[in-house]
Short mmCIF file of C-alpha atoms in Angstrom, two decimals:
data_model
loop_
_atom_site.label_atom_id
_atom_site.label_comp_id
_atom_site.label_asym_id
_atom_site.label_seq_id
_atom_site.Cartn_x
_atom_site.Cartn_y
_atom_site.Cartn_z
CA MET A 1 -55.56 88.84 44.00
CA GLN A 2 -55.90 85.09 43.44
CA LYS A 3 -52.53 83.35 43.45
CA TRP A 4 -51.37 80.53 41.20
CA ARG A 5 -50.72 78.44 44.30
CA LYS A 6 -54.49 78.14 44.68
CA SER A 7 -55.24 76.98 41.13
CA LEU A 8 -54.40 77.15 37.49
CA ARG A 9 -57.37 78.95 36.02
CA THR A 10 -59.14 78.96 32.70
CA VAL A 11 -61.28 82.03 32.17
CA GLY A 12 -63.33 83.61 29.41
CA THR A 13 -66.77 83.47 27.89
CA GLN A 14 -66.30 79.73 27.23
CA SER A 15 -64.47 79.26 30.48
CA THR A 16 -63.96 76.39 32.82
CA THR A 17 -62.08 76.46 36.09
CA THR A 18 -59.78 73.80 37.50
CA ASN A 19 -60.40 72.73 41.06
CA GLY A 20 -58.36 74.06 43.94
CA HIS A 21 -55.90 71.17 43.96
CA ALA A 22 -52.43 71.16 42.43
CA VAL A 23 -52.33 70.15 38.78
CA THR A 24 -50.90 66.64 38.50
CA ALA A 25 -48.16 66.08 35.94
CA LEU A 26 -49.21 63.47 33.40
CA PRO A 27 -47.03 61.59 30.92
CA ALA A 28 -47.24 62.73 27.32
CA THR A 29 -49.84 60.87 25.31
CA PRO A 30 -48.68 58.60 22.47
CA THR A 31 -49.80 61.21 19.92
CA SER A 32 -47.09 63.82 19.66
CA LEU A 33 -47.86 67.33 18.45
CA ARG A 34 -46.11 69.42 15.81
CA ILE A 35 -45.66 72.82 17.42
CA ALA A 36 -44.28 76.12 16.14
CA ILE A 37 -43.25 78.75 18.68
CA VAL A 38 -42.99 82.21 17.11
CA GLY A 39 -41.51 85.02 19.16
CA MET A 40 -38.94 87.81 19.11
CA GLY A 41 -35.59 86.71 20.54
CA GLY A 42 -37.01 83.24 20.87
CA VAL A 43 -34.80 80.23 21.49
CA THR A 44 -31.09 80.97 21.83
CA ALA A 45 -28.10 79.10 23.20
CA THR A 46 -27.29 82.13 25.37
CA PHE A 47 -30.48 82.74 27.37
CA ARG A 48 -31.48 79.48 28.97
CA ASN A 49 -34.53 80.77 30.83
CA TRP A 50 -36.24 82.73 28.07
CA PRO A 51 -39.80 81.37 28.01
CA GLU A 52 -39.71 80.10 24.41
CA ARG A 53 -36.69 77.94 25.20
CA VAL A 54 -38.00 76.74 28.57
CA ILE A 55 -41.40 75.78 27.14
CA GLY A 56 -39.93 74.32 23.95
CA ARG A 57 -37.44 72.18 25.85
CA ALA A 58 -40.16 70.80 28.11
CA LEU A 59 -42.32 69.97 25.08
CA VAL A 60 -39.43 68.17 23.35
CA GLN A 61 -38.85 66.14 26.51
CA ARG A 62 -42.49 65.07 26.33
CA GLY A 63 -42.02 63.75 22.80
CA HIS A 64 -43.35 66.65 20.73
CA ARG A 65 -41.72 68.12 17.62
CA VAL A 66 -40.95 71.79 18.27
CA VAL A 67 -39.87 74.52 15.86
CA ASN A 68 -39.00 78.08 16.85
CA ILE A 69 -39.14 81.03 14.45
CA GLY A 70 -37.68 84.27 15.77
CA TYR A 71 -35.86 87.45 14.83
CA HIS A 72 -32.67 87.35 12.78
CA GLN A 73 -30.48 90.23 13.96
CA PRO A 74 -26.87 89.84 12.75
CA ASN A 75 -25.62 92.60 15.08
CA GLN A 76 -26.64 90.55 18.14
CA GLU A 77 -24.53 87.46 18.75
CA ALA A 78 -27.40 85.45 20.24
CA LEU A 79 -29.60 86.08 17.17
CA ARG A 80 -26.95 85.87 14.45
CA GLU A 81 -27.35 82.29 13.22
CA ARG A 82 -30.16 81.80 10.73
CA ALA A 83 -30.58 78.10 11.48
CA THR A 84 -29.59 76.01 14.48
CA VAL A 85 -30.85 73.43 16.96
CA VAL A 86 -31.07 74.19 20.70
CA ASP A 87 -32.26 71.60 23.24
CA GLY A 88 -33.83 69.59 20.42
CA ILE A 89 -35.74 72.64 19.14
CA THR A 90 -35.29 73.45 15.45
CA VAL A 91 -34.61 77.19 15.24
CA ARG A 92 -35.04 79.47 12.22
CA ARG A 93 -34.46 83.21 12.32
CA VAL A 94 -36.02 85.55 9.79
CA PRO A 95 -35.92 89.29 9.02
CA VAL A 96 -37.87 91.56 11.36
CA ARG A 97 -40.84 92.68 9.28
CA HIS A 98 -44.62 92.83 9.77
CA TRP A 99 -46.05 92.14 6.33
CA PRO A 100 -45.41 90.87 3.80
CA ASN A 101 -42.67 88.75 5.34
CA HIS A 102 -42.00 86.03 2.81
CA ALA A 103 -39.19 84.62 4.95
CA VAL A 104 -41.76 83.76 7.65
CA TYR A 105 -44.02 82.07 5.12
CA HIS A 106 -41.15 80.08 3.63
CA ALA A 107 -39.93 78.97 7.07
CA LEU A 108 -43.43 77.82 8.03
CA ASP A 109 -43.83 76.03 4.68
CA GLU A 110 -40.45 74.33 5.05
CA LEU A 111 -40.77 73.29 8.69
CA GLY A 112 -44.50 72.44 8.76
CA PRO A 113 -47.06 71.05 8.88
CA PHE A 114 -48.08 72.10 12.38
CA ASP A 115 -50.87 71.17 14.76
CA VAL A 116 -50.64 74.45 16.68
CA ILE A 117 -48.66 77.70 16.65
CA HIS A 118 -47.80 79.49 19.90
CA LEU A 119 -47.18 83.25 19.56
CA PHE A 120 -45.29 85.32 22.15
CA HIS A 121 -44.87 89.01 23.04
CA PRO A 122 -46.96 92.15 22.41
CA ARG A 123 -44.38 93.68 20.05
CA ASN A 124 -43.83 90.56 17.96
CA VAL A 125 -43.79 91.79 14.35
CA LEU A 126 -43.73 88.20 13.06
CA ALA A 127 -47.13 87.46 14.60
CA TYR A 128 -49.20 89.05 11.83
CA GLY A 129 -47.60 87.14 8.95
CA THR A 130 -47.67 83.95 10.99
CA THR A 131 -51.37 84.42 11.76
CA ARG A 132 -52.23 85.01 8.10
CA TRP A 133 -50.31 81.85 7.16
CA ALA A 134 -52.05 79.90 9.93
CA GLU A 135 -55.49 81.06 8.79
CA ARG A 136 -54.88 79.87 5.25
CA HIS A 137 -53.59 76.52 6.44
CA HIS A 138 -56.26 76.20 9.16
CA VAL A 139 -53.67 75.88 11.92
CA PRO A 140 -54.88 77.18 15.31
CA THR A 141 -52.82 79.76 17.15
CA VAL A 142 -52.54 80.52 20.86
CA TYR A 143 -51.03 83.70 22.27
CA THR A 144 -48.97 84.53 25.36
CA TRP A 145 -48.94 88.34 25.45
CA LEU A 146 -46.21 88.59 28.12
CA GLY A 147 -46.68 92.08 29.47
CA PRO A 148 -49.66 94.00 28.05
CA PHE A 149 -48.35 97.37 29.19
CA HIS A 150 -45.36 97.04 26.87
CA ASP A 151 -47.90 97.94 24.16
CA ARG A 152 -47.40 101.59 23.17
CA TYR A 153 -50.93 101.80 21.80
CA LEU A 154 -52.32 100.82 25.18
CA ILE A 155 -50.01 102.89 27.40
CA ASP A 156 -48.27 106.21 26.73
CA ASP A 157 -45.56 105.97 29.42
CA ARG A 158 -44.44 102.35 29.41
CA GLU A 159 -41.81 103.17 32.02
CA ARG A 160 -44.52 104.11 34.56
CA PRO A 161 -47.70 102.44 33.27
CA TYR A 162 -49.56 102.39 36.59
CA GLU A 163 -49.58 106.19 36.70
CA GLU A 164 -52.13 106.34 33.87
CA GLN A 165 -55.23 104.56 32.64
CA PRO A 166 -54.92 102.08 29.75
CA ARG A 167 -56.30 103.35 26.43
CA TYR A 168 -58.27 100.35 25.27
CA ASP A 169 -60.10 102.58 22.79
CA ARG A 170 -56.91 103.09 20.75
CA LEU A 171 -56.41 99.43 19.82
CA LEU A 172 -57.21 98.52 16.21
CA TRP A 173 -58.41 94.99 15.53
CA SER A 174 -59.27 95.05 11.83
CA PHE A 175 -57.96 96.35 8.53
CA ALA A 176 -61.20 98.29 8.11
CA GLU A 177 -60.54 100.15 11.37
CA ALA A 178 -57.01 101.00 10.21
CA LEU A 179 -58.38 102.43 6.95
CA HIS A 180 -61.10 104.35 8.80
CA TRP A 181 -58.59 106.13 11.03
CA THR A 182 -56.20 106.71 8.14
CA LEU A 183 -58.93 108.56 6.25
CA ARG A 184 -59.48 110.73 9.34
CA ASP A 185 -55.87 111.66 10.16
CA GLY A 186 -53.64 110.33 7.37
CA HIS A 187 -51.37 108.28 9.66
CA LEU A 188 -51.45 105.15 7.52
CA ARG A 189 -48.20 103.55 8.67
CA ASP A 190 -48.98 103.89 12.36
CA HIS A 191 -52.52 102.58 12.02
CA LEU A 192 -51.37 99.58 9.98
CA ARG A 193 -48.78 98.79 12.64
CA ASN A 194 -51.44 99.07 15.35
CA TYR A 195 -53.69 96.68 13.43
CA ALA A 196 -50.86 94.25 12.63
CA LEU A 197 -49.88 93.95 16.30
CA HIS A 198 -53.42 93.34 17.58
CA TYR A 199 -55.08 91.31 14.83
CA PRO A 200 -53.09 88.14 15.78
CA LEU A 201 -54.29 88.47 19.37
CA ARG A 202 -57.93 88.68 18.31
CA MET A 203 -57.58 85.71 15.94
CA ALA A 204 -55.89 83.38 18.45
CA LYS A 205 -58.03 80.34 19.28
CA ALA A 206 -56.95 80.51 22.92
CA LEU A 207 -54.99 82.84 25.19
CA LEU A 208 -52.23 81.71 27.56
CA PRO A 209 -51.55 84.74 29.80
CA CYS A 210 -48.69 84.32 32.25
CA SER A 211 -50.46 86.11 35.12
CA GLU A 212 -53.89 86.96 36.48
CA HIS A 213 -53.08 90.62 35.81
CA GLU A 214 -52.44 89.88 32.15
CA ALA A 215 -55.66 87.86 31.92
CA ASN A 216 -57.64 90.76 33.42
CA VAL A 217 -56.14 93.27 30.99
CA MET A 218 -56.96 90.99 28.07
CA ARG A 219 -60.58 90.81 29.20
CA SER A 220 -60.65 94.60 29.43
CA MET A 221 -59.32 94.72 25.88
CA GLY A 222 -62.51 92.93 24.84
CA LEU A 223 -60.96 89.56 24.03
CA GLU A 224 -63.42 86.71 24.53
CA GLN A 225 -61.41 83.56 23.81
CA THR A 226 -60.84 80.93 26.46
CA SER A 227 -57.96 82.19 28.60
CA THR A 228 -55.82 79.85 30.72
CA VAL A 229 -53.40 81.45 33.17
CA VAL A 230 -50.10 79.56 33.18
CA PRO A 231 -47.12 81.32 34.82
CA LEU A 232 -43.64 81.12 33.38
CA TRP A 233 -40.96 79.04 35.07
CA ILE A 234 -37.21 78.47 34.90
CA ASP A 235 -34.81 75.53 34.78
CA VAL A 236 -34.32 75.19 38.53
CA ALA A 237 -32.20 72.05 38.23
CA HIS A 238 -29.74 73.89 35.99
CA VAL A 239 -29.43 76.71 38.52
CA SER A 240 -28.88 74.27 41.38
CA ALA A 241 -26.20 72.43 39.41
CA MET A 242 -24.15 75.57 38.75
CA PRO A 243 -20.71 75.18 40.36
CA ALA A 244 -20.22 77.48 43.32
CA ARG A 245 -17.75 80.27 42.71
CA VAL A 246 -18.71 82.53 45.57
CA SER A 247 -15.78 84.73 46.49
CA PRO A 248 -15.69 86.59 49.79
CA GLY A 249 -16.48 90.25 49.33
CA PRO A 250 -17.81 93.24 51.19
CA HIS A 251 -21.03 92.67 53.08
CA PRO A 252 -23.85 93.45 53.18
CA THR A 253 -24.31 93.23 49.40
CA ILE A 254 -27.41 94.33 47.50
CA LEU A 255 -27.84 92.93 43.99
CA PHE A 256 -29.73 94.84 41.29
CA ILE A 257 -30.47 93.15 37.94
CA GLY A 258 -32.07 94.93 35.01
CA GLN A 259 -31.94 97.68 32.45
CA LEU A 260 -31.05 101.13 33.75
CA THR A 261 -34.43 102.58 32.85
CA PRO A 262 -37.10 104.23 35.00
CA ARG A 263 -39.26 101.11 34.62
CA LYS A 264 -36.77 99.04 36.60
CA GLY A 265 -36.62 101.60 39.41
CA TYR A 266 -32.84 101.85 39.76
CA ASP A 267 -33.32 105.51 40.77
CA LEU A 268 -35.43 104.45 43.75
CA LEU A 269 -32.66 102.15 44.96
CA VAL A 270 -30.01 104.86 44.63
CA ARG A 271 -32.21 107.32 46.55
CA ALA A 272 -32.91 104.72 49.26
CA LEU A 273 -29.25 103.84 49.76
CA PRO A 274 -28.28 106.75 52.09
CA GLU A 275 -30.94 105.61 54.59
CA VAL A 276 -29.76 101.99 54.31
CA LEU A 277 -26.17 103.09 55.01
CA LYS A 278 -27.22 104.65 58.32
CA TYR A 279 -27.98 101.15 59.62
CA HIS A 280 -25.57 99.11 57.49
CA PRO A 281 -22.67 101.44 56.63
CA LYS A 282 -20.64 98.85 54.71
CA THR A 283 -23.41 98.06 52.22
CA THR A 284 -22.53 97.93 48.52
CA VAL A 285 -24.77 97.59 45.47
CA GLN A 286 -23.77 95.28 42.62
CA VAL A 287 -25.44 96.34 39.35
CA VAL A 288 -25.93 93.71 36.65
CA ALA A 289 -27.19 95.29 33.44
CA GLY A 290 -26.50 95.40 29.72
CA LEU A 291 -24.97 98.84 30.10
CA ASN A 292 -24.57 101.55 27.55
CA GLU A 293 -22.50 104.57 28.46
CA ALA A 294 -25.44 106.98 28.58
CA ASP A 295 -27.39 104.80 31.04
CA ARG A 296 -24.39 104.38 33.28
CA LEU A 297 -23.61 108.11 33.32
CA VAL A 298 -27.18 108.92 34.40
CA MET A 299 -27.02 106.43 37.27
CA GLU A 300 -23.54 107.60 38.29
CA ALA A 301 -24.68 111.22 38.35
CA LEU A 302 -27.63 110.38 40.59
CA ALA A 303 -25.40 108.30 42.87
CA ALA A 304 -22.91 111.17 43.15
CA GLU A 305 -25.75 113.57 43.95
CA MET A 306 -26.91 111.23 46.75
CA GLY A 307 -23.35 110.76 48.03
CA VAL A 308 -23.27 107.00 47.38
CA ARG A 309 -21.19 106.69 44.20
CA ASP A 310 -18.47 104.67 45.94
CA GLN A 311 -21.01 102.10 47.14
CA ILE A 312 -22.14 101.16 43.61
CA ILE A 313 -20.25 98.56 41.57
CA PHE A 314 -21.15 98.10 37.90
CA ARG A 315 -20.82 94.52 36.68
CA GLY A 316 -22.26 94.97 33.19
CA ARG A 317 -23.70 91.93 31.44
CA VAL A 318 -22.80 88.55 32.95
CA ASP A 319 -23.36 84.95 31.88
CA ASP A 320 -25.79 82.57 33.58
CA ALA A 321 -23.17 81.02 35.84
CA GLU A 322 -21.88 84.35 37.10
CA LEU A 323 -25.41 85.63 37.69
CA VAL A 324 -26.28 82.60 39.81
CA ASN A 325 -23.15 83.05 41.88
CA LEU A 326 -23.79 86.77 42.34
CA LEU A 327 -27.25 85.87 43.65
CA ARG A 328 -25.76 83.26 45.98
CA ALA A 329 -23.27 85.79 47.33
CA ALA A 330 -25.73 88.66 47.76
CA ASP A 331 -27.46 89.37 51.05
CA VAL A 332 -30.57 90.60 49.24
CA TYR A 333 -31.83 90.94 45.68
CA VAL A 334 -33.68 94.24 45.31
CA THR A 335 -36.08 94.96 42.45
CA PRO A 336 -37.91 98.28 42.96
CA THR A 337 -39.58 97.85 39.57
CA ARG A 338 -42.42 100.03 38.32
CA TYR A 339 -43.64 97.42 35.84
CA GLU A 340 -42.97 93.78 34.97
CA GLY A 341 -44.50 91.64 32.26
CA PHE A 342 -43.54 88.72 34.47
CA GLY A 343 -40.22 88.86 36.36
CA LEU A 344 -38.04 85.81 35.71
CA THR A 345 -35.22 87.21 37.85
CA LEU A 346 -37.49 86.74 40.87
CA LEU A 347 -37.56 83.01 40.14
CA GLU A 348 -33.80 82.98 39.56
CA ALA A 349 -33.31 84.63 42.97
CA MET A 350 -35.56 82.03 44.60
CA ALA A 351 -33.57 79.24 42.96
CA ALA A 352 -30.13 80.56 43.99
CA PRO A 353 -31.43 81.15 46.75
CA CYS A 354 -31.31 84.85 47.61
CA PRO A 355 -33.84 86.80 49.70
CA ILE A 356 -35.95 89.27 47.71
CA VAL A 357 -37.14 92.81 48.36
CA ALA A 358 -39.54 93.88 45.60
CA SER A 359 -42.21 96.42 44.70
CA ALA A 360 -45.74 95.24 45.45
CA ILE A 361 -47.01 95.78 41.92
CA PRO A 362 -49.24 93.52 39.80
CA VAL A 363 -47.59 90.26 38.67
CA VAL A 364 -44.76 90.67 41.20
CA ASN A 365 -47.34 90.27 43.97
CA GLU A 366 -48.53 87.08 42.27
CA ILE A 367 -45.02 85.63 42.26
CA VAL A 368 -43.84 86.81 45.70
CA GLU A 369 -45.87 86.27 48.87
CA HIS A 370 -45.00 88.97 51.37
CA GLY A 371 -43.08 87.66 54.36
CA VAL A 372 -43.03 84.12 52.96
CA SER A 373 -41.09 84.04 49.68
CA GLY A 374 -39.95 87.66 49.67
CA TRP A 375 -40.48 91.08 51.18
CA LEU A 376 -42.86 93.42 49.34
CA VAL A 377 -42.79 97.20 49.69
CA ALA A 378 -45.01 100.01 48.46
CA PRO A 379 -44.15 100.83 44.85
CA ASN A 380 -42.45 104.08 43.87
CA ASP A 381 -41.77 104.83 47.55
CA VAL A 382 -38.14 105.49 48.51
CA ALA A 383 -38.79 105.45 52.27
CA ALA A 384 -40.68 102.15 52.10
CA LEU A 385 -37.94 100.62 49.97
CA ALA A 386 -35.21 101.69 52.39
CA GLU A 387 -37.21 100.36 55.34
CA GLY A 388 -37.70 97.00 53.63
CA ILE A 389 -34.02 96.64 52.75
CA VAL A 390 -32.94 97.57 56.29
CA ARG A 391 -35.44 95.09 57.73
CA VAL A 392 -34.19 92.18 55.63
CA LEU A 393 -30.48 92.99 55.95
CA GLY A 394 -30.82 93.24 59.71
CA ASP A 395 -32.47 89.86 60.29
CA ALA A 396 -30.54 86.73 59.31
CA GLY A 397 -33.42 84.52 60.41
CA LEU A 398 -35.84 86.38 58.14
CA ARG A 399 -33.45 86.05 55.21
CA ALA A 400 -33.24 82.30 55.77
CA ARG A 401 -37.04 81.99 55.96
CA LEU A 402 -37.51 84.00 52.76
CA CYS A 403 -35.00 81.77 50.96
CA GLN A 404 -36.79 78.67 52.21
CA GLY A 405 -40.15 80.12 51.15
CA GLY A 406 -38.80 80.95 47.72
CA ARG A 407 -37.63 77.40 47.11
CA ALA A 408 -40.99 76.08 48.30
CA ALA A 409 -42.78 78.43 45.88
CA LEU A 410 -40.69 77.13 42.99
CA SER A 411 -41.74 73.57 43.83
CA SER A 412 -45.43 74.35 44.24
CA GLN A 413 -46.33 77.29 41.97
CA PHE A 414 -43.70 76.96 39.27
CA ASP A 415 -43.30 73.21 38.79
CA GLU A 416 -42.37 72.50 35.18
CA GLN A 417 -44.24 69.22 34.80
CA ALA A 418 -47.52 70.64 36.09
CA LEU A 419 -47.29 73.78 33.98
CA ILE A 420 -46.24 72.13 30.72
CA CYS A 421 -49.13 69.68 31.12
CA GLU A 422 -51.52 72.64 31.29
CA ILE A 423 -50.03 74.20 28.15
CA GLU A 424 -50.23 70.85 26.37
CA ARG A 425 -53.91 70.55 27.30
CA VAL A 426 -54.58 73.92 25.65
CA TYR A 427 -52.68 72.85 22.53
CA ARG A 428 -54.67 69.62 22.28
CA ARG A 429 -57.97 71.37 22.81
CA VAL A 430 -57.47 73.91 20.02
CA SER A 431 -55.86 71.42 17.62
CA ALA A 432 -58.66 68.86 18.00
CA ARG A 433 -60.99 70.79 15.69
CA PRO A 434 -61.29 69.57 12.07
CA ARG A 435 -59.00 71.44 9.67
CA ARG A 436 -58.43 71.48 5.96
CA TYR A 437 -55.59 72.66 3.78
CA THR A 438 -56.01 75.61 1.43
CA ALA A 439 -53.77 77.14 -1.19
CA LYS A 440 -50.98 79.52 -0.24
CA ILE A 441 -52.24 83.12 -0.41
CA TYR A 442 -50.01 85.65 1.26
CA ASP A 443 -50.82 88.95 -0.40
CA LEU A 444 -54.08 90.02 1.25
CA PRO A 445 -54.14 92.38 4.24
CA GLY A 446 -57.21 90.80 5.84
#
């Protein structure tokens, strides 16, 4: 698979391809853009490395005016405030509703006009209303899908998506298709939801997939817009500046970060641990996850069955500073994931730095180069995972080389200035077309 280190690529029926040299960061042009970023969680003060915040902050630093519209969810502290400003980004949060969502329209009316709107996430229920508003105001949209196999209409088992074939035939792109299938089976609500999730993707003027894998899936979906692959990145300087609070603890230490779901592969790690303990009997596993009691009980039961319950330490949810210091203290970060839309924790591990052992699945194998910036193992394979962990834990020189390779990858593949320049180029290209204003009409399904 072609890696980002070779080039940033633009693909599609109207495609062009950049040359094989690194993209040079350019200063922002005197003409600033008015940009709306519309996602789910979006920009919050809590999650510094969420892509909407990282991209929005970089755009503000280049002199652009950036607005974020995301979900208002009063039961979640990070999404409780309806209006705020984060890193110079004006944030508005609105109710979670497909259509009609008058709060989305009012926020866009109030905070506009815009030169371009950037949509995020395959399950973004704000995307449909935003797209309808954009069409009527002749504002171009671009879309970063961020994990196509999170789409339940494309994949049945989103926990293990590579064990089945994608169902491209189930995607609905038009209101007429939704009505057609409703007349056949009567499932109106589900077909309208299917249509509302995919129509914004079809109507986007350009696609900004975050991986080659995502770009390939989009082509298989039948999308023909220009598609420019731009990976996500993190605030490396912020990670480096975190004060060190590493406390001595038991070693070796394995760090696991993620939800306790089959998709994240925690069960594979638990099953691999007995073999690891044969070679490194003092090994412990630190688990960082937003735990609920049911998830924890399932993992504890499996650990007890495997005889390793005492080696697993649950840390729950931690803040950014504690996460960085856990990565610094760990001997290896292990992610035996079965699917990733991208994998920001891989970049966070590289920045800490902490050596990585990861599943060699799509997207992960675009971020991590085996033996250089991490150690890749066969996916869904307990024996291979155990062997990889034992190999890395047993070789201090290898761990040092993987850390060095990870930092080098951050500088070359995931450089903020180069990547934000590429996104800005896409914005300018789609916003350069003549546009006109039309009256507000929000009550047509399309």
